[in-house]
GROMACS .gro file of C-alpha atoms in nm:
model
  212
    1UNK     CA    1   8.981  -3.131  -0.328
    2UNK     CA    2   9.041  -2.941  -0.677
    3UNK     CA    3   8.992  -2.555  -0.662
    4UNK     CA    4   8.706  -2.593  -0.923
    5UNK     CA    5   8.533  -2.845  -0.678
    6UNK     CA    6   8.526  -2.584  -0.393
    7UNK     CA    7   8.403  -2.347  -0.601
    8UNK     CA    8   8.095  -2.508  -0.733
    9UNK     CA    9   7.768  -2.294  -0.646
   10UNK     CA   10   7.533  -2.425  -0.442
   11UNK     CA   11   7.175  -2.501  -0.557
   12UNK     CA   12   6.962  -2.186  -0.647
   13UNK     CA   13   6.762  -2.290  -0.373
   14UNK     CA   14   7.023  -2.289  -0.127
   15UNK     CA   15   7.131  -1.961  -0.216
   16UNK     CA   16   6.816  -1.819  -0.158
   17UNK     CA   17   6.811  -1.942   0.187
   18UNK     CA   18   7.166  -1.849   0.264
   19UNK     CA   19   7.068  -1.493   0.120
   20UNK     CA   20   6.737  -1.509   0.347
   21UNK     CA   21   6.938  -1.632   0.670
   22UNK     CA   22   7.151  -1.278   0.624
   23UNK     CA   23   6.881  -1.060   0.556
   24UNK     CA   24   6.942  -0.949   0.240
   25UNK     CA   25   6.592  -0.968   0.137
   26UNK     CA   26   6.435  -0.762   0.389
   27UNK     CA   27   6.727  -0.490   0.298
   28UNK     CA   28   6.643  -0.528  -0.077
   29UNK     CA   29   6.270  -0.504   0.051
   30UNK     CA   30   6.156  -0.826  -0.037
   31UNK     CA   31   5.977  -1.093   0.135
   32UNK     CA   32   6.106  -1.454   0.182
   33UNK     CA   33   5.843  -1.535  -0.076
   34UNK     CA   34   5.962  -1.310  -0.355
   35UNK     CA   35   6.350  -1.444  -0.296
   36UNK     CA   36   6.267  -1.805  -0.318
   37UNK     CA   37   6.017  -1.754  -0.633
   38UNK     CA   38   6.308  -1.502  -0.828
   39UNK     CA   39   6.537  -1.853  -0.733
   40UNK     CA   40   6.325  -2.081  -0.908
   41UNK     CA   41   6.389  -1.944  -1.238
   42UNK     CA   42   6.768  -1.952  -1.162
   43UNK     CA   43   6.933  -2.272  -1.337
   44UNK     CA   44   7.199  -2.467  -1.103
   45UNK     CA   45   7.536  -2.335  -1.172
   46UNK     CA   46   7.447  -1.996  -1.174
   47UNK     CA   47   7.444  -1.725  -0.933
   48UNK     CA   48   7.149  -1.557  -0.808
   49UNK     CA   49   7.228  -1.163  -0.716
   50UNK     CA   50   7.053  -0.868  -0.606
   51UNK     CA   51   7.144  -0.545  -0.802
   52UNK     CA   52   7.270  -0.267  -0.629
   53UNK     CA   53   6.946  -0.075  -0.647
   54UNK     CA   54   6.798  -0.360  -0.410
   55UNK     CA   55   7.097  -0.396  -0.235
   56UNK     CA   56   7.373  -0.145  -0.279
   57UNK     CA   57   7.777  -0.318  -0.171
   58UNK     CA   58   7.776  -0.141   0.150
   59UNK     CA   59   7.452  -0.286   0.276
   60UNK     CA   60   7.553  -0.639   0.132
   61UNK     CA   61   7.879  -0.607   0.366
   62UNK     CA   62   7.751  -0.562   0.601
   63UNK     CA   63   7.539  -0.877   0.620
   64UNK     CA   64   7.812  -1.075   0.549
   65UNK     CA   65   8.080  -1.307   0.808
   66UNK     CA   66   8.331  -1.507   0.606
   67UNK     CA   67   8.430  -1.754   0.857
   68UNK     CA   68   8.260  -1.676   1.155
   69UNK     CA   69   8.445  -1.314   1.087
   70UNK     CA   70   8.235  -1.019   0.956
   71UNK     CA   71   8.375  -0.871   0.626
   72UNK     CA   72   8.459  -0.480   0.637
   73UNK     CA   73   8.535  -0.225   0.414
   74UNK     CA   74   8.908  -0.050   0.408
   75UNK     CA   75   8.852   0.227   0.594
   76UNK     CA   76   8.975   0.454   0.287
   77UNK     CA   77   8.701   0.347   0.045
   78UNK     CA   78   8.393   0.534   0.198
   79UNK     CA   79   8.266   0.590  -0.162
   80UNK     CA   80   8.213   0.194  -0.204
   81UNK     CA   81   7.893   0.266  -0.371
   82UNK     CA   82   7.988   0.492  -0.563
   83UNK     CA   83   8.170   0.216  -0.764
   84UNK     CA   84   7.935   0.171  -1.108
   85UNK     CA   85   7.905  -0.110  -1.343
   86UNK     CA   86   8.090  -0.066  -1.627
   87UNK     CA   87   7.878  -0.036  -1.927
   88UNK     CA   88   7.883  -0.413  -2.000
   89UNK     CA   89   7.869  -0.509  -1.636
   90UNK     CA   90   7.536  -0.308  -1.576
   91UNK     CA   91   7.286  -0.529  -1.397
   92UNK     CA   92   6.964  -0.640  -1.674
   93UNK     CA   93   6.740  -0.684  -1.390
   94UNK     CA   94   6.665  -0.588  -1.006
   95UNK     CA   95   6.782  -0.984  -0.980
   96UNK     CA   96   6.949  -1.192  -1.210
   97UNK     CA   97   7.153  -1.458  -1.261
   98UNK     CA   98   7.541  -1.449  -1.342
   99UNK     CA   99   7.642  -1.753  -1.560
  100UNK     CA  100   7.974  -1.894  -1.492
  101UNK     CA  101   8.161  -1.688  -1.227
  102UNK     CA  102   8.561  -1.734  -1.230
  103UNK     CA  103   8.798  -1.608  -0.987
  104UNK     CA  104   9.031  -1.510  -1.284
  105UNK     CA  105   9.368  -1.700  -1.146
  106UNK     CA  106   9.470  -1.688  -1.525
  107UNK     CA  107   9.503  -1.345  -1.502
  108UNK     CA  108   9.752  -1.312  -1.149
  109UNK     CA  109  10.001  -1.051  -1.188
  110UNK     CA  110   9.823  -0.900  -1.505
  111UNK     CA  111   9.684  -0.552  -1.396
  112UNK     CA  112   9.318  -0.511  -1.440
  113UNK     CA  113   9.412  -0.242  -1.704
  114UNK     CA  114   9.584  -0.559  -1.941
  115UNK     CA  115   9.311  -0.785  -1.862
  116UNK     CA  116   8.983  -0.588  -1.917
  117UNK     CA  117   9.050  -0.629  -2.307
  118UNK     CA  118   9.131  -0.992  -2.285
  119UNK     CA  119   8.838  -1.051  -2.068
  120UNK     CA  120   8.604  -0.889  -2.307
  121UNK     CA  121   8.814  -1.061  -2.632
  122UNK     CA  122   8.691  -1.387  -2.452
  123UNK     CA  123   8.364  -1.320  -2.487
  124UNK     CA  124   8.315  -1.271  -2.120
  125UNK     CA  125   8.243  -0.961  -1.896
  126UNK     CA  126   8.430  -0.828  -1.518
  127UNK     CA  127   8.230  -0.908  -1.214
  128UNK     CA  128   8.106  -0.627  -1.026
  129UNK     CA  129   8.229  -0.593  -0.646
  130UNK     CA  130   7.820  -0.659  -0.535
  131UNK     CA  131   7.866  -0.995  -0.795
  132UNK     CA  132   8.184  -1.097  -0.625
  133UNK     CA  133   8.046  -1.027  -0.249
  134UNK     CA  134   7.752  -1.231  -0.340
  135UNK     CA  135   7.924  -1.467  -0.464
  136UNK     CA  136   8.199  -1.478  -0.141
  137UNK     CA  137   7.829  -1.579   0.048
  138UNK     CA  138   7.767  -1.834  -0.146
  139UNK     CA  139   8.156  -1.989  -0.227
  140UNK     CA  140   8.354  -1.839   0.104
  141UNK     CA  141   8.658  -2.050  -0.074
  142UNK     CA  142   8.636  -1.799  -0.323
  143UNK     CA  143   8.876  -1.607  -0.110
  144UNK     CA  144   9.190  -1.781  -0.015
  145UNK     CA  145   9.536  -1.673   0.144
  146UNK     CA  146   9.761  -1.601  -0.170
  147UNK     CA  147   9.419  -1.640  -0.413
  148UNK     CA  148   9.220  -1.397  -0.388
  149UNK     CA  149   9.065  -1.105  -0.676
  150UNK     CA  150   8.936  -0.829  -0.835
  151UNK     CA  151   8.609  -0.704  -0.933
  152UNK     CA  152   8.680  -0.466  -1.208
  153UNK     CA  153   8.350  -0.472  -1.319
  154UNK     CA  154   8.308  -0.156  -1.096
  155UNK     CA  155   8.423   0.144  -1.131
  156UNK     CA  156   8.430   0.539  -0.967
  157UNK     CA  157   8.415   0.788  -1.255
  158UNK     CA  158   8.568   1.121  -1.204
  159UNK     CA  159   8.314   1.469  -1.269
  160UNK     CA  160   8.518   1.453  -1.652
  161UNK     CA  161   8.374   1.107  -1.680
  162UNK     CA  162   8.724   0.950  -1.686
  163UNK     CA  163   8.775   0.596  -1.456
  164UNK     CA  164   8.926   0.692  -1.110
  165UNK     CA  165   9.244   0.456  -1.109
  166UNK     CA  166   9.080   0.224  -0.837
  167UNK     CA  167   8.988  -0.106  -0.875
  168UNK     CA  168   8.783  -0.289  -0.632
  169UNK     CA  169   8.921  -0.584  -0.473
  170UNK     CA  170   8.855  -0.851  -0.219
  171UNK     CA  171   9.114  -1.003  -0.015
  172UNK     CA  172   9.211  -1.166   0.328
  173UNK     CA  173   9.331  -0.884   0.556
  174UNK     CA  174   9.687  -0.952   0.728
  175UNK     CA  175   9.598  -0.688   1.021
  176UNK     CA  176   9.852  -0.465   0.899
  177UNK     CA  177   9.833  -0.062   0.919
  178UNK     CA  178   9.444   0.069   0.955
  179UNK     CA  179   9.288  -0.255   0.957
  180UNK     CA  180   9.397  -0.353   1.322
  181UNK     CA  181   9.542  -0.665   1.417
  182UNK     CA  182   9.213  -0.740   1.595
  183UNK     CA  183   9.145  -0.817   1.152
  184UNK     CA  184   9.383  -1.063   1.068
  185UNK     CA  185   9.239  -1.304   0.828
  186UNK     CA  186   8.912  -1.144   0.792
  187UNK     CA  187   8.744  -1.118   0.459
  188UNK     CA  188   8.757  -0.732   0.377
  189UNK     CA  189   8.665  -0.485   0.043
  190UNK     CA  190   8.953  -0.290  -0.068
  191UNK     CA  191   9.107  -0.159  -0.382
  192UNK     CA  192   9.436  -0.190  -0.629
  193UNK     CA  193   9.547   0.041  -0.876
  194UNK     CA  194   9.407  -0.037  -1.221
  195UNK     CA  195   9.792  -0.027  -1.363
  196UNK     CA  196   9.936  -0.258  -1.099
  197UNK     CA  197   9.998  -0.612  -1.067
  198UNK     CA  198   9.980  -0.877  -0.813
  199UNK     CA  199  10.051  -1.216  -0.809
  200UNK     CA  200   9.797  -1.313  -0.538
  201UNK     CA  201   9.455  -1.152  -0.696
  202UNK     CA  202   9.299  -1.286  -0.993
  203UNK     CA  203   9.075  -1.076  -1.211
  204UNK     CA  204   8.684  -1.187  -1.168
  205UNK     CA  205   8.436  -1.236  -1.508
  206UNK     CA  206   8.142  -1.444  -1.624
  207UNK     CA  207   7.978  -1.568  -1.894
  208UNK     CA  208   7.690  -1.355  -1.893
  209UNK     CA  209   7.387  -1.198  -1.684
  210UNK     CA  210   7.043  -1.288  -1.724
  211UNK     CA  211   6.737  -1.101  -1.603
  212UNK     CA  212   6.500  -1.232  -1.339
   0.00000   0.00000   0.00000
């Protein structure tokens, strides 16, 4: 099947039950009702998400399994949400819809640093790591071994309001080092230097957000 088949969103109604069967609503304090009604309004191809102030990327990983496997965190990024949109990445609405997610394989073994500009350039604007986490939920073949990416879209910002060099990623553990073998091919949230590259994680955008 062609990667851009396996990709292909689901319904907007079938994201809102998938979101509903992991509980995201009652951790963004909504009620089933609210989730399915903020879907309607979501055309098909897009992606229906839940801003961090509803659901902050800690919170959504930990409602998430990516092949019967729950996702984790690298166990050296305890400031996950502390990871901010970028200023055109910031959420327009408590939910929204992201128009046209890509994985970014056009942009494997470019560092997020070269990419950003050509992303923008485009026309287009870097997922955030809550974007790509919703979207894992809704595509798991978003992630797979040797094609995974990056959510630059988020980023830490140092006390002189420069970027921290991090870079949010999301990738297939191998089990190596702190993970634990007992991790091997789970889904996990980690991070890459904003000056390196690597030829197995693409660079995540879309089209646009739209308010809910």
């Amino acid at each position: 099947m062609p990667a851009a088949a396996l990709l292909t969103l689901p319904s907007a109604t079938t994201q809102a039950e998938r979101l509903l069967a992991a509980g995201a609503h009652e951790r963004a304090g909504l009620s089933a009702a609210d989730l399915r009604g903020l879907a309607a309004g979501v055309p098909d191809g897009d992606l229906l998400v839940l801003a961090p102030s509803l659901l902050p990327a800690s919170a959504l990983v930990d409602l998430l399994t990516w092949r019967d496997r729950p996702v984790f965190v690298v166990v050296d990024m305890t400031d996950l949400d502390d990871f901010a949109p970028l200023p055109d990445a910031v959420p327009p609405a408590p939910a929204y819809a992201v128009r046209d997610p890509d994985r970014g394989d056009a942009y494997r073994n470019c560092t997020p640093d070269e990419s950003l500009p050509r992303i923008r350039a485009a026309g287009r604007t870097p997922l955030t790591v809550a974007e790509g986490l919703t979207w894992l939920l809704q595509c798991p073949d978003v992630l797979e071994r040797n094609a995974c990416t990056m959510t630059v879209g988020s980023r830490l910002r140092r006390a002189d309001d420069s970027l921290d060099a991090r870079t949010p990623a999301l990738w297939i553990s191998n089990g190596t080092g702190r993970d634990g073998r007992e991790r091997r091919g789970a889904a996990k949230v980690g991070w890459c230097w904003a000056g390196n590259r690597h030829t197995w994680l693409g660079i995540a955008s879309a089209a646009a957000r739209v308010p809910l």
